[in-house]
PDB file of C-alpha atoms in Angstrom:
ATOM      1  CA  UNK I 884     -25.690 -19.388  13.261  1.00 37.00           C
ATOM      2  CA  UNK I 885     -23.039 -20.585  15.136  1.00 39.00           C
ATOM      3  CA  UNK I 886     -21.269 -24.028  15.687  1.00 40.00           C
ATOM      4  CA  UNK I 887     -21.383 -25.798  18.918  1.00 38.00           C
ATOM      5  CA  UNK I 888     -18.800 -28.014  20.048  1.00 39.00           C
ATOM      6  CA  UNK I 889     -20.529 -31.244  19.416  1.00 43.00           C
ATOM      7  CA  UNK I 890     -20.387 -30.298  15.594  1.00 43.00           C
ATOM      8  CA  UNK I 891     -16.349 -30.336  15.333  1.00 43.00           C
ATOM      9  CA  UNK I 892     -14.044 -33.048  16.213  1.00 40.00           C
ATOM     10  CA  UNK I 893     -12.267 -33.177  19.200  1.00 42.00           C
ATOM     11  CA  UNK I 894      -9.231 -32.176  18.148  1.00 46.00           C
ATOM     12  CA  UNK I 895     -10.218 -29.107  16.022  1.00 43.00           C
ATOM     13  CA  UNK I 896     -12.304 -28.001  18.979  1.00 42.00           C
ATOM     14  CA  UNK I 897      -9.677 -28.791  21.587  1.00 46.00           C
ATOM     15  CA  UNK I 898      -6.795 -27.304  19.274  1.00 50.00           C
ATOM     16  CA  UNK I 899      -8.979 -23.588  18.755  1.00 52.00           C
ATOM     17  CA  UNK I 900     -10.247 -23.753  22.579  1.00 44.00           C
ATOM     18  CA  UNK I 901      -6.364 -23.905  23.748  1.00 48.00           C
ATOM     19  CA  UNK I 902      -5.060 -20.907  21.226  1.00 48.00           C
ATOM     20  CA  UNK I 903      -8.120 -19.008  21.945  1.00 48.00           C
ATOM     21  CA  UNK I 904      -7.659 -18.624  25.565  1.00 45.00           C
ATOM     22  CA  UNK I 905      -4.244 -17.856  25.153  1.00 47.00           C
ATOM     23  CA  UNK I 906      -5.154 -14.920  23.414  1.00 47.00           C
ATOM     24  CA  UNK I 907      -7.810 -13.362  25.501  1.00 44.00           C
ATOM     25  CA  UNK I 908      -7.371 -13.660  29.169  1.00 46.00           C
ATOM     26  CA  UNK I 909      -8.552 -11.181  31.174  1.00 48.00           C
ATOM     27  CA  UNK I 910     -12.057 -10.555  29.151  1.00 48.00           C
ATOM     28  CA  UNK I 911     -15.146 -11.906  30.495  1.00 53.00           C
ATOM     29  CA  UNK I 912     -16.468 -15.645  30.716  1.00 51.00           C
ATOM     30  CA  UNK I 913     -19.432 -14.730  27.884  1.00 53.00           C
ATOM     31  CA  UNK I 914     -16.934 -12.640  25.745  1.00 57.00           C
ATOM     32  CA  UNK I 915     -14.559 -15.674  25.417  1.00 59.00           C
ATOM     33  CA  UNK I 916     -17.384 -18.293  24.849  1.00 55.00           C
ATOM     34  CA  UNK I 917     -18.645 -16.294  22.514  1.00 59.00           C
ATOM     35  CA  UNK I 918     -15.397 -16.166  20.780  1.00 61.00           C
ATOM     36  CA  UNK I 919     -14.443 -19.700  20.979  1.00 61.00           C
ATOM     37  CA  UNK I 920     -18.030 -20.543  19.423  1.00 57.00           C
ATOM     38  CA  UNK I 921     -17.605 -17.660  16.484  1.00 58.00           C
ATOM     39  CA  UNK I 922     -14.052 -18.989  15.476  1.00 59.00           C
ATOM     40  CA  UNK I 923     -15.299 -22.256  15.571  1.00 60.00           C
ATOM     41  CA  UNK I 924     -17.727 -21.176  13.345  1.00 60.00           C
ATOM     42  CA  UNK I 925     -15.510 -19.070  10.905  1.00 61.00           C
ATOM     43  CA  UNK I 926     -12.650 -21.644  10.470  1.00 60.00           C
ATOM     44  CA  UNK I 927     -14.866 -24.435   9.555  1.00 64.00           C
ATOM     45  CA  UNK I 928     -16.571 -22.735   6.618  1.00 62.00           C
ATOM     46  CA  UNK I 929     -12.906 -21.829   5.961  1.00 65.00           C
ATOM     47  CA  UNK I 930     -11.532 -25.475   6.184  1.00 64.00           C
ATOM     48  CA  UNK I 931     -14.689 -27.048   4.643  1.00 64.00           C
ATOM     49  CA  UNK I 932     -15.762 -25.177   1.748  1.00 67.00           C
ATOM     50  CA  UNK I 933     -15.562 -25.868  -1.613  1.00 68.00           C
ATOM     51  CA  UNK I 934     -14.803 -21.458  -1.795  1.00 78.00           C
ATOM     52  CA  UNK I 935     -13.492 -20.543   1.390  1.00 84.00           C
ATOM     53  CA  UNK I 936     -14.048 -16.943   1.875  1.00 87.00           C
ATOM     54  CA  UNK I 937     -12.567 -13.904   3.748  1.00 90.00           C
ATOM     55  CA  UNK I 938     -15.544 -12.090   3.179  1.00 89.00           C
ATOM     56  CA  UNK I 939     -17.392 -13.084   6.424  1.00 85.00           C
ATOM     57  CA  UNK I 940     -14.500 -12.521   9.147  1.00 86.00           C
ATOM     58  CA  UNK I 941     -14.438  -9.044   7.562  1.00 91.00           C
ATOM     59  CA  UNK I 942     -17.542  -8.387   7.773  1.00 89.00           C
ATOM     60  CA  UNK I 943     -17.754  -9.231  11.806  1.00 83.00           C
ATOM     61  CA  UNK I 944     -15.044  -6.592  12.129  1.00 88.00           C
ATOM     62  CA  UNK I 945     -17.156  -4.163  10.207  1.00 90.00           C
ATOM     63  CA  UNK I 946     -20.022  -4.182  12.200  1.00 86.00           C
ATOM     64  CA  UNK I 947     -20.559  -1.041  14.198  1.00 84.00           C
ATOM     65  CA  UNK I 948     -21.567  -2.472  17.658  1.00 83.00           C
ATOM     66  CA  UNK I 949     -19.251  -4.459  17.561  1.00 80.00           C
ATOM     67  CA  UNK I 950     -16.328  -2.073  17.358  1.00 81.00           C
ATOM     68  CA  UNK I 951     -18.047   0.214  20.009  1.00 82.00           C
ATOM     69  CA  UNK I 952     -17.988  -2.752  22.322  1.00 75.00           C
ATOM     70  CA  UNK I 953     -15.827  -2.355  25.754  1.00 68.00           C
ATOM     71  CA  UNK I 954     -15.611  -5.574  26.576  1.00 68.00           C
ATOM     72  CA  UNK I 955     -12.506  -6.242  23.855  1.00 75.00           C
ATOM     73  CA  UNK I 956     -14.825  -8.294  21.771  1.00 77.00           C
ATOM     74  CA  UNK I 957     -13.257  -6.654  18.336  1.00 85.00           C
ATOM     75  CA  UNK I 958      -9.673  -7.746  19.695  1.00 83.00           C
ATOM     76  CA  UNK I 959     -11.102 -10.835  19.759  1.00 79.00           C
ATOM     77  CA  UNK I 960     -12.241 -11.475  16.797  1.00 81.00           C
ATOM     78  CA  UNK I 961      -9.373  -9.637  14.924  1.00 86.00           C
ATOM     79  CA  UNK I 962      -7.629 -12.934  16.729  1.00 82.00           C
ATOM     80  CA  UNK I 963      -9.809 -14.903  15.028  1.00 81.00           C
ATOM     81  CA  UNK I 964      -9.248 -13.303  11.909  1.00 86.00           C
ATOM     82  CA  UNK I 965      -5.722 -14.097  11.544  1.00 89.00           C
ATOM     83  CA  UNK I 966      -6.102 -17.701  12.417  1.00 84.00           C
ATOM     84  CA  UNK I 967      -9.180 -17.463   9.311  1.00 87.00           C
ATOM     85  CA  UNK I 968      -6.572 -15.743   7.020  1.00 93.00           C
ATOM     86  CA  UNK I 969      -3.643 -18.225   7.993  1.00 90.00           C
ATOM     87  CA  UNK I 970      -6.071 -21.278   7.164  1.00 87.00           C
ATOM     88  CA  UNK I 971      -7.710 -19.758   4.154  1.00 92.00           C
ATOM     89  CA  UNK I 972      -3.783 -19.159   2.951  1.00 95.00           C
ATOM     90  CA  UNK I 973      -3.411 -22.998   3.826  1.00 92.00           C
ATOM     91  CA  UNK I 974      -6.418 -23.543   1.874  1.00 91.00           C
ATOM     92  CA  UNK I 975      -5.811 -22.248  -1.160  1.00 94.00           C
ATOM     93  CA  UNK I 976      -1.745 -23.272  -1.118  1.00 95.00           C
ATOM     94  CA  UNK I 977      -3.323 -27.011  -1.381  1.00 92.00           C
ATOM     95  CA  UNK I 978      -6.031 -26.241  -4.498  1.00 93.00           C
ATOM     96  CA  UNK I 979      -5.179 -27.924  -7.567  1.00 94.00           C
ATOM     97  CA  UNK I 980      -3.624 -24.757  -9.871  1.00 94.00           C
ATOM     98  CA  UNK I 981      -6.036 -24.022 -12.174  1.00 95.00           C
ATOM     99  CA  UNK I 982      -8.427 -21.137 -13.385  1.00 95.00           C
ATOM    100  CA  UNK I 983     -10.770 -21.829 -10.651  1.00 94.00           C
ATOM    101  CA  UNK I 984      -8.142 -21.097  -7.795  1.00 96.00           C
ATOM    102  CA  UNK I 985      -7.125 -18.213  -9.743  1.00 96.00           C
ATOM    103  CA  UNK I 986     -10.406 -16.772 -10.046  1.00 95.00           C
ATOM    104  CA  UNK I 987     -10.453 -17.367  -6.334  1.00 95.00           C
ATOM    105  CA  UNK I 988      -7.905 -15.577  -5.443  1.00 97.00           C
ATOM    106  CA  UNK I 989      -8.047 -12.364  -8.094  1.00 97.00           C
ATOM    107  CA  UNK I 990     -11.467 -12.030  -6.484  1.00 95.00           C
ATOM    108  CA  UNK I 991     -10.250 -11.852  -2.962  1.00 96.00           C
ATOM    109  CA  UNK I 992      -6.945  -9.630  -4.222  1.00 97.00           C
ATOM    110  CA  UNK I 993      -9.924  -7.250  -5.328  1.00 96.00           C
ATOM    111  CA  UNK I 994     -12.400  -7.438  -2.126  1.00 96.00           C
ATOM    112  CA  UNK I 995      -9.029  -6.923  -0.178  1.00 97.00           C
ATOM    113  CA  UNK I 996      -8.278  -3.580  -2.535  1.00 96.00           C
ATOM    114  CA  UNK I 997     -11.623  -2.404  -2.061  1.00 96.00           C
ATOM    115  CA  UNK I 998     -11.519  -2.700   1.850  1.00 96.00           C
ATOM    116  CA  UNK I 999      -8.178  -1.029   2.070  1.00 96.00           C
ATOM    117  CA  UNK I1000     -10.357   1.931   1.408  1.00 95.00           C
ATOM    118  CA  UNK I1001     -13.131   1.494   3.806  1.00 95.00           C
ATOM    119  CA  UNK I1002     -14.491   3.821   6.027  1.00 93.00           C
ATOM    120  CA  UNK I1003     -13.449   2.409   9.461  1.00 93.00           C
ATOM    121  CA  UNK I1004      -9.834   2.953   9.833  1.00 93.00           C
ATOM    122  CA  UNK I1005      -9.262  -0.699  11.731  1.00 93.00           C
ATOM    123  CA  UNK I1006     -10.503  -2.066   8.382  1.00 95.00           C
ATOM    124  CA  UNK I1007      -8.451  -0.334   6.282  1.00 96.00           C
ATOM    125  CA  UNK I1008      -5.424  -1.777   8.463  1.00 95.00           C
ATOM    126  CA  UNK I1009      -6.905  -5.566   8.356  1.00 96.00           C
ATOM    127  CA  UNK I1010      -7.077  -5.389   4.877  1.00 96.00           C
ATOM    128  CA  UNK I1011      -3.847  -4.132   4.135  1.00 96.00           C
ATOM    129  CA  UNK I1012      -2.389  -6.669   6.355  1.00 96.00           C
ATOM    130  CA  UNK I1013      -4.061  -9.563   4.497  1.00 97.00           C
ATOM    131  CA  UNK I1014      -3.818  -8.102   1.312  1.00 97.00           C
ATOM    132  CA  UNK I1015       0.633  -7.928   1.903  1.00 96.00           C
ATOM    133  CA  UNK I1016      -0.235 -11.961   3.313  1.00 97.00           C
ATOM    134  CA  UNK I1017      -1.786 -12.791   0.297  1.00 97.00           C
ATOM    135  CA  UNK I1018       0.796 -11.350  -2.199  1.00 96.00           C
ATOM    136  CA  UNK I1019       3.412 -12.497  -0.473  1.00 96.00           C
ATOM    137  CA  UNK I1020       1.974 -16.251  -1.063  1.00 97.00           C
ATOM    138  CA  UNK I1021       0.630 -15.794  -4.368  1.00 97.00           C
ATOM    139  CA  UNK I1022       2.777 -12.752  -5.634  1.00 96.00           C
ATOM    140  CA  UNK I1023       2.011 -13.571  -9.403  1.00 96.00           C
ATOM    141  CA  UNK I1024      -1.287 -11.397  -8.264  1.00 97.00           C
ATOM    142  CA  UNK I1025       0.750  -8.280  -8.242  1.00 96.00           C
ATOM    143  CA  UNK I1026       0.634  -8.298 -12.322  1.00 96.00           C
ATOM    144  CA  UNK I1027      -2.189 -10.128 -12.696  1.00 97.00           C
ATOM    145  CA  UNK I1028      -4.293  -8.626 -15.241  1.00 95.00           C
ATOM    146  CA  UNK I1029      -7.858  -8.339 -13.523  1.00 95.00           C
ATOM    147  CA  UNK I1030      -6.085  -7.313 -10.343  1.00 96.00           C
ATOM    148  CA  UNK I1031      -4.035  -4.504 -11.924  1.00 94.00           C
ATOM    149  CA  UNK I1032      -7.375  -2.824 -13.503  1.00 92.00           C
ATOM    150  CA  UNK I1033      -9.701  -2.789 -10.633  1.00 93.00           C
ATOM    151  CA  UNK I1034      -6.913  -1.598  -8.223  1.00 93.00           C
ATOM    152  CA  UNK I1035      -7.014   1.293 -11.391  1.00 90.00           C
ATOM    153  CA  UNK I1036     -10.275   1.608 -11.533  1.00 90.00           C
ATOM    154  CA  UNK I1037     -10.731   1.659  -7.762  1.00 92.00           C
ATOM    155  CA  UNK I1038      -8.350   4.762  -7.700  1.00 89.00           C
ATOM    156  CA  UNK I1039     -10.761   6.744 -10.288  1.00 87.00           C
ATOM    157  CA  UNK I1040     -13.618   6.363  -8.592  1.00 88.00           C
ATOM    158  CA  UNK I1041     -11.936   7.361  -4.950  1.00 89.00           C
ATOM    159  CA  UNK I1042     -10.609  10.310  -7.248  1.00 86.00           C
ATOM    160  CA  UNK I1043     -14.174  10.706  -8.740  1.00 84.00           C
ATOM    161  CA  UNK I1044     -15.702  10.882  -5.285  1.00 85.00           C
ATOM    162  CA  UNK I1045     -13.541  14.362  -4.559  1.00 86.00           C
ATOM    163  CA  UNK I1046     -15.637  15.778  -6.857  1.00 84.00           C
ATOM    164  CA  UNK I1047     -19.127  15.069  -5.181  1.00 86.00           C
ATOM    165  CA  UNK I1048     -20.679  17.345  -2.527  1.00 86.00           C
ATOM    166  CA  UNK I1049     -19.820  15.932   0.934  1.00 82.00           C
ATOM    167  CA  UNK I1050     -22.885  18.038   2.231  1.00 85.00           C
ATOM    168  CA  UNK I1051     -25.038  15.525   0.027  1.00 85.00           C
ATOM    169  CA  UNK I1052     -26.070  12.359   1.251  1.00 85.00           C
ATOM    170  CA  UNK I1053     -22.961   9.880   0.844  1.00 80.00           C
ATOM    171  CA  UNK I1054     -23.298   7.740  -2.478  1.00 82.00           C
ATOM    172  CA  UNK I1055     -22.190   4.182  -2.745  1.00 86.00           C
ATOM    173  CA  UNK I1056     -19.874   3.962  -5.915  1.00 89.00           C
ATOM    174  CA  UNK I1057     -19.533   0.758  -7.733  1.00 90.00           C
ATOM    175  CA  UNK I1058     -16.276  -0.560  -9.076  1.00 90.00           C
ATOM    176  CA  UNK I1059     -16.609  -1.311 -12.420  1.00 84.00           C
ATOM    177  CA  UNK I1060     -13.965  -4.071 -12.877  1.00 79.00           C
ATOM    178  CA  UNK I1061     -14.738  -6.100  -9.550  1.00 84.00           C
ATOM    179  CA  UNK I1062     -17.152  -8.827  -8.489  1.00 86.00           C
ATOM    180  CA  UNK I1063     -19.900  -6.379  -8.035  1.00 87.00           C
ATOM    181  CA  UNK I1064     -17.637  -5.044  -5.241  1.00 91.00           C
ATOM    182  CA  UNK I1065     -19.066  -1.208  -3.844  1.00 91.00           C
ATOM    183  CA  UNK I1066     -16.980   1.527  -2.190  1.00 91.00           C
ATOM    184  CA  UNK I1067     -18.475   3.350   0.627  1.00 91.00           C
ATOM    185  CA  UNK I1068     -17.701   6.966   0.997  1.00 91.00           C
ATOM    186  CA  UNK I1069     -16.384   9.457   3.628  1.00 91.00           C
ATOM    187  CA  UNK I1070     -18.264  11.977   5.017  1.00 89.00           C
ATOM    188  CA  UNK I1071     -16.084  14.697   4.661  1.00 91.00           C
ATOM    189  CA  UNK I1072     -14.025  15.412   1.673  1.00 91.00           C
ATOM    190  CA  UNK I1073     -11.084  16.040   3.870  1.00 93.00           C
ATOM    191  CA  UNK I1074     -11.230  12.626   4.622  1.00 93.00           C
ATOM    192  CA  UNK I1075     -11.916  11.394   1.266  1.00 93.00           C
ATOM    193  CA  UNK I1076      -8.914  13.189   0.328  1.00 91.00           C
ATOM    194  CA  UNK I1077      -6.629  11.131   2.717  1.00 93.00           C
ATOM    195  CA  UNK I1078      -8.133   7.684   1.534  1.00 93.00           C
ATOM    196  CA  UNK I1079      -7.122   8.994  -1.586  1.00 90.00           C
ATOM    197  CA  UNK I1080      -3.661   9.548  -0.635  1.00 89.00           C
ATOM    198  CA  UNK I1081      -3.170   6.607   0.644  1.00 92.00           C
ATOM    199  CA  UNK I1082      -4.499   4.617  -1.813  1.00 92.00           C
ATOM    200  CA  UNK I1083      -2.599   5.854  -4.725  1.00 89.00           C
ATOM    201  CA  UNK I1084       0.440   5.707  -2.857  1.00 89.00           C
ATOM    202  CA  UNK I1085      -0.040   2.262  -2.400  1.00 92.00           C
ATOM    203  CA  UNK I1086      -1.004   1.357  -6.185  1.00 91.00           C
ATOM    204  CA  UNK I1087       2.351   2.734  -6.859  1.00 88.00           C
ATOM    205  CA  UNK I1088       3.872   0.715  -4.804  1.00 91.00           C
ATOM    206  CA  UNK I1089       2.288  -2.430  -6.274  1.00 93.00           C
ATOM    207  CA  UNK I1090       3.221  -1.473  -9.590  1.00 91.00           C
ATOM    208  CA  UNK I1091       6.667  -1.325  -9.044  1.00 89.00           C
ATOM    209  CA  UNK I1092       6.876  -4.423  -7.297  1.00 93.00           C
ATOM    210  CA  UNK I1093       4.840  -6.051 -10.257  1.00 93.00           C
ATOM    211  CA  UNK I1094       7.764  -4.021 -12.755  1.00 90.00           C
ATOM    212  CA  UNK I1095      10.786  -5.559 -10.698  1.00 91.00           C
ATOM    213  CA  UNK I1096       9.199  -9.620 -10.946  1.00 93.00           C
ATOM    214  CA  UNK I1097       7.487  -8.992 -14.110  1.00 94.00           C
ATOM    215  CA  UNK I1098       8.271  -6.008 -16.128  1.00 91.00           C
ATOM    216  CA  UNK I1099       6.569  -7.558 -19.656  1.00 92.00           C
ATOM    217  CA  UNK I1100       3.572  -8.754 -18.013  1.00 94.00           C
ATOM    218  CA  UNK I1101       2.881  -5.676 -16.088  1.00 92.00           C
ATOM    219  CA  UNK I1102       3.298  -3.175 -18.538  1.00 89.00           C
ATOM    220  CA  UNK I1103       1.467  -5.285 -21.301  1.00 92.00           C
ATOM    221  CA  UNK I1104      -1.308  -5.177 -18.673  1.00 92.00           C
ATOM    222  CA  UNK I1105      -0.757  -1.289 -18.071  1.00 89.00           C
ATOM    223  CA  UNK I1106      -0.741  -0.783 -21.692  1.00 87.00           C
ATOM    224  CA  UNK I1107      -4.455  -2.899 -22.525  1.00 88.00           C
ATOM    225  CA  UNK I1108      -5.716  -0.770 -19.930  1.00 86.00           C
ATOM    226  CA  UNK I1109      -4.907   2.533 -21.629  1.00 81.00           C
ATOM    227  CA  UNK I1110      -6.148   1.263 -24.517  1.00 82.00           C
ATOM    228  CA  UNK I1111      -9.903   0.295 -23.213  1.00 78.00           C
ATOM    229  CA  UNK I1112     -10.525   3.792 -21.427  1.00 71.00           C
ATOM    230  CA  UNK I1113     -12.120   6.084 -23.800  1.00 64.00           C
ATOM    231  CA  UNK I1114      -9.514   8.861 -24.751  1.00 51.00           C
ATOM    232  CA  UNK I1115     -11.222  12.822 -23.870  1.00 41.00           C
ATOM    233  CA  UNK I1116      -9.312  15.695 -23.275  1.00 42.00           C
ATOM    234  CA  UNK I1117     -11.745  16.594 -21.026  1.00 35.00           C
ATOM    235  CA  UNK I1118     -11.170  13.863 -18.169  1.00 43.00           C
ATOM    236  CA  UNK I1119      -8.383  13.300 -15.633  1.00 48.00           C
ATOM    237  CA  UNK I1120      -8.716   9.695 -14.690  1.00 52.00           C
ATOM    238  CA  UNK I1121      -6.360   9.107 -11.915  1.00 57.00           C
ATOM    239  CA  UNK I1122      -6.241   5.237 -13.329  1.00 55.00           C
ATOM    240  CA  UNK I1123      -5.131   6.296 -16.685  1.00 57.00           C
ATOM    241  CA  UNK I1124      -2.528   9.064 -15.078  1.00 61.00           C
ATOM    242  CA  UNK I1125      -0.581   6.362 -13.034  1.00 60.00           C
ATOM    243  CA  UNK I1126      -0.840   3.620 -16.019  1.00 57.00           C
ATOM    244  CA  UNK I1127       0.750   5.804 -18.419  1.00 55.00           C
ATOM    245  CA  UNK I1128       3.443   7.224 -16.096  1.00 65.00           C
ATOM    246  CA  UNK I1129       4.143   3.700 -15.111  1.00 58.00           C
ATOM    247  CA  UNK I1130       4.298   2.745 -18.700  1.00 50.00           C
ATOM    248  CA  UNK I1131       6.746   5.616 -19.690  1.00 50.00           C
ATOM    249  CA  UNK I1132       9.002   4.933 -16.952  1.00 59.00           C
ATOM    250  CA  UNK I1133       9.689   1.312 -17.317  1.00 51.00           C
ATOM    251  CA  UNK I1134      10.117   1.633 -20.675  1.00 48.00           C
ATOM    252  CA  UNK I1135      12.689   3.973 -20.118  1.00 46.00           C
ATOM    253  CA  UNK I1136      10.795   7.206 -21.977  1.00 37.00           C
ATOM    254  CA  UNK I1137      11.170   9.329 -18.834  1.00 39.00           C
ATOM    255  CA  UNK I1138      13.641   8.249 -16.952  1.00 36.00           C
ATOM    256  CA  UNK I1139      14.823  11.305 -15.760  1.00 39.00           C
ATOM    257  CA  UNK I1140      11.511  12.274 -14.408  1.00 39.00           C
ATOM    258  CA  UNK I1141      10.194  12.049 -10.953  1.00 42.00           C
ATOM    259  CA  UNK I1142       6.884   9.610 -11.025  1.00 42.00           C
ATOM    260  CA  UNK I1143       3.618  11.745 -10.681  1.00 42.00           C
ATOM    261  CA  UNK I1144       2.984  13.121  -7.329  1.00 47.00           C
ATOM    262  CA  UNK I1145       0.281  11.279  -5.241  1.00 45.00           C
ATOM    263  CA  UNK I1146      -1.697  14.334  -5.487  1.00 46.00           C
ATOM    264  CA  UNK I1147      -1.698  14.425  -8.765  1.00 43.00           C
ATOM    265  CA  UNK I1148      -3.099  11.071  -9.266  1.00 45.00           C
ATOM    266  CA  UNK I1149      -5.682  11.890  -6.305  1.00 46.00           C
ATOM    267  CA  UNK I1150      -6.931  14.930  -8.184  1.00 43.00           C
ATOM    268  CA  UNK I1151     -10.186  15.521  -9.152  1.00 35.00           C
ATOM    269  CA  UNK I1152     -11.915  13.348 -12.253  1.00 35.00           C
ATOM    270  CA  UNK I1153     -15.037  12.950 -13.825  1.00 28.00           C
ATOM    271  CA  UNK I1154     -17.062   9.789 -14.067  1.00 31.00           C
ATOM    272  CA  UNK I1155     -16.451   7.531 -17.036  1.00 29.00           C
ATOM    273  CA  UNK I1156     -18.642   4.669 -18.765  1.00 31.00           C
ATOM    274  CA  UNK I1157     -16.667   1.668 -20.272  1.00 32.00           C
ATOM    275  CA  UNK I1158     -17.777   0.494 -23.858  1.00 32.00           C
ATOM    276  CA  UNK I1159     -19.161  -3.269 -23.672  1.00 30.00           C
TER     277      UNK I1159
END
């Protein structure tokens, strides 16, 4: 579905029309009506709903024929996308502050974490960029508490999905803290290695950002979470590994060590079930 003109005021329309162009000369007449109609579109269920989402604007950039298309129609909606993100950020700055803009954004902190890891690279750039845009209006998400665990628990099951046969047919691997938020796989464990990489790397960044604003919250966060993974000699759980090290060196305990090495918290794991 898609909005037509006569559906938005004047202003709106005339305002979007005006920016749009400006960002897409040179692409063809159907490629920029089509993007004029689709931002239309995406910023009004942005503006007007009750739960604006990000979740639609990334999933247009997902789609596969779409980023095989030669006509620039990606680039055009990535355009789109950061007038979406720049409204939903507008959005949410001007919701009362209570737990239902909080739940809000935790859950879009979390789709934003998951996406970082997707498997198309451009994704895994738009979602880092709205993920810094995010914390850097809301930055009490760094230690928030449901953010901090699934960011974990998204960097056990990446680890967890080293372990699986890359000849097998790819698995889709549910995050257990999120939304009911999934994790697609790469095909190759080479691949899956990098994603990895990358990901713990930036969970360690997070956490010491969340340690410089908010050393007591973070690490009483850090600390529950230890707590509610079931203790076995048996497992490495990459989540665990970087929670305790993180614990341990804000509290001073091992100060003189180096923090873990990103392959070490990207190393293999087995599976784990959390008690209810």
């Amino acid at each position: 579905m898609l909005l037509t003109p006569n559906s938005c005021k004047t202003e709106f329309y005339q305002r979007n029309i005006n920016y749009t162009f400006s960002i897409i000369l040179g692409l063809n007449v159907q490629v920029i009506l089509l993007c004029i109609l689709n931002e239309l579109f995406v910023l009004d269920r942005v503006q007007n709903s009750s739960e604006p989402s990000l979740q639609p604007i990334l999933e247009y950039l997902s789609d596969t024929a779409l980023q095989k298309d030669k006509a620039g129609m990606w680039n055009c909606i990535f355009s789109v996308g950061d007038r979406v993100f720049a409204q939903f950020i507008e959005v949410m700055s001007n919701k009362p502050k209570d737990s239902n803009r909080e739940k809000e954004l935790e859950n879009h902190a979390q789709f934003l974490l998951v996406n970082f890891n997707h498997v198309h690279k451009q994704i895994r750039r738009v979602a880092d960029k709205y993920l810094s845009g995010l914390v850097d209006r809301f930055p009490h998400l760094l230690w928030n508490c449901r953010v901090l665990w699934c960011m974990l628990d998204i960097l056990q099951v990446l680890s967890y999905s080293l372990e699986l046969d890359p000849n097998e047919e790819t698995p889709v691997l549910r995050i257990p803290s999120s939304p009911g938020y999934i994790l697609m796989l790469m095909d190759t464990l080479e691949a899956r290695e990098s994603i990895v990489k990358d990901f713990a790397a930036r969970c360690q960044e997070i956490i010491q950002e969340a340690m410089k604003w908010a050393p007591h919250a973070t690490r009483s966060h850090l600390q529950d979470y230890l707590n509610q993974i079931p203790s076995s000699g048996l497992w490495h759980h990459s989540g665990l590994a970087l929670a305790m090290e993180s614990v341990l060196q804000y509290t001073g305990l091992n100060i003189q060590s180096s923090p873990l090495s990103v392959s070490v918290l990207g190393g293999s794991s087995l599976t784990f079930h959390r008690s209810a």
